[in-house]
C-alpha cells in the first residue's frame, strides 16, 4: 500500500457537515423488531453492518493486529456544549466535532482505539448554583458567579446541600474555604528551562449541564457515529471515561480531580495516574475535544505533568487537533497560553485537515507500519 492510499473515503451516509442537532443513530438491523412493530427502518442495515461492509471495501485490518497502536481521545464532545440551544454551548463546537469524526473515519487505518470522555454531573455539585446561597439574602447566586479566596465568606450551603452530600453545615463551610484556597495554588511546569506557573480556574458556578441521563450528557452525533463505525469496522476498543461524579470537586480534566482531599485529609476526588500511564503506552495519541480553554487544556496539562515527571521525550507522541476544539468565549488567551506550553514541551499542534504524512514524530512509525 502506498501513502496515497492511507486516507479512506468517508462513507456516503456520514453527514457532509455539522448539524448542531441531536439525532438518533441506527446501530444494527433488527428484522424481528421491524416485523413486530411495523417500522420497516428497523430492518435496514445499521452501523454494525455498514461498518463491516466499509471495512471489507477498504481492506481494513483488525485493531488487535496493529503492532504500533494509536489512540484517538475525544474529550467531552457532549451535547451540552454543542447542541443548538443547549445549556453551555461553545461556539463552533458542532463543526469541531464533525471535523473530529471525519478525521477518525479518514484515518481509521492508522487509529487503533478510541477514548471518548463524558462530562457527568448531578444537580448537587460544588460548581452548581443550587448548592450555595448568599448569606445576606438567602438567594442562590447567578450562573457564572465565581467563588474565590476573597469572597467565599459571602456564601453558605443552601437549604438542600447538607442532605444532598451527606455532610453538616460546619463541614461544608470549612470545606469551601479549603477548596478555594487549594484552587488558588498554582501548578508549576518546568518547560524550556523555566518554571511556568499556571493557575487553576477558580470555583465558577456553572449553569446546570451534562446532567446524568439527560440529552446534554450524550455525545455529538457525528462523533458518536464515527467512533462506533470505527469500532465495528476495525474491531477496535472504545475506552469511555466518565468524569465529574465526585460531588465535592471539579474535574475539568478527564484524568483527575481539581482537589483530591478535604480539609481533614480525607479523599474527595481521584488522581488517575494509572489512566494516564495506560494512555502513554500507545505509540501515538491524537486529541480533540471541548473546550480548548478548559477541559481539553486541563486534561493535556495532566498528561504533561506525568510526562515531565517520567520522560520528557514522551511529549512527542501527543498530537493536538487544534481545529477540532474551541475556547469558551472570553478565555481565548487562556487556550492560546496552554497550547504554547504544550508545543514548547514537545507536543505537536496539528490540524485534522493536514496530510498526516507531514506530521512529525512517532506517527511516522505508524504510517510506515500501515503501508
C-alpha angles and dihedrals in degrees: 000000000000127000088252089066095052094092116078125212111254107242115260092238093059110100115267090218141007115282102190086217132112116242136175117247124218105228105178142006110257111182093171092059089043089056094045096047102030089232100133094192089072088069095053121099114280133199090284094060095036091050093053091048091048091050092050093048091052099038094241117180127216117275090231089067095058108112092193108042128208126198125206111204119201107194115203101325086168126165088234089069100038113028116102106255094013125142103265109013118189109208113249092012095127090055090047091054093046090052090049092050091047090049092052092052096044091049098036089124090063099039115083104179139001133222118198115186123209125213100218126186146166125212089252100067128134091244098048120095097233089067094066143039136185114264090219099052108014089231126132114251119250120260114275092032110144121220110204142166087272100053109022092108088067090069136068135178114282123245089265102040101086093050092044096056100026096242132118125244095256091054093050093047092051091044093052090055090048092046099052091046091052090051089052090062108099123226116233123216120186104218128163093353096308138092112243115199112210121186123220116236114269120246101285118186101226126198112267104279145154090023113184111266094010126121089248089064094063127096123260103271094238091051092046092049093049094048094049093043089052091050093050093044099047104020087241127169117251107205107194117194120201113205135178101045095124104095097204100052140045122242110197088156119065087218104058148349126271091234121022105181134039129229089278093053093253119137118261100160143019139259109211098198090139091054092052090048090054091048091052090054087076116093091230133011121202117196134197131155151109133327113012090196097050128012097019093046092046092049094049091045087056090051090047092051090055092047094050090051095047114026125338091206089071089073090079091068092064117094118187116201100216094186092054095065139051136195127248105257110269093024100078093114090053091053092047092050091051093049091050089053091051094049092045088052091056103266121134123247107201142156127243089230094055120105101258088214086073094053114108128229135024096349086078089065089053091051091049089052092051095052 
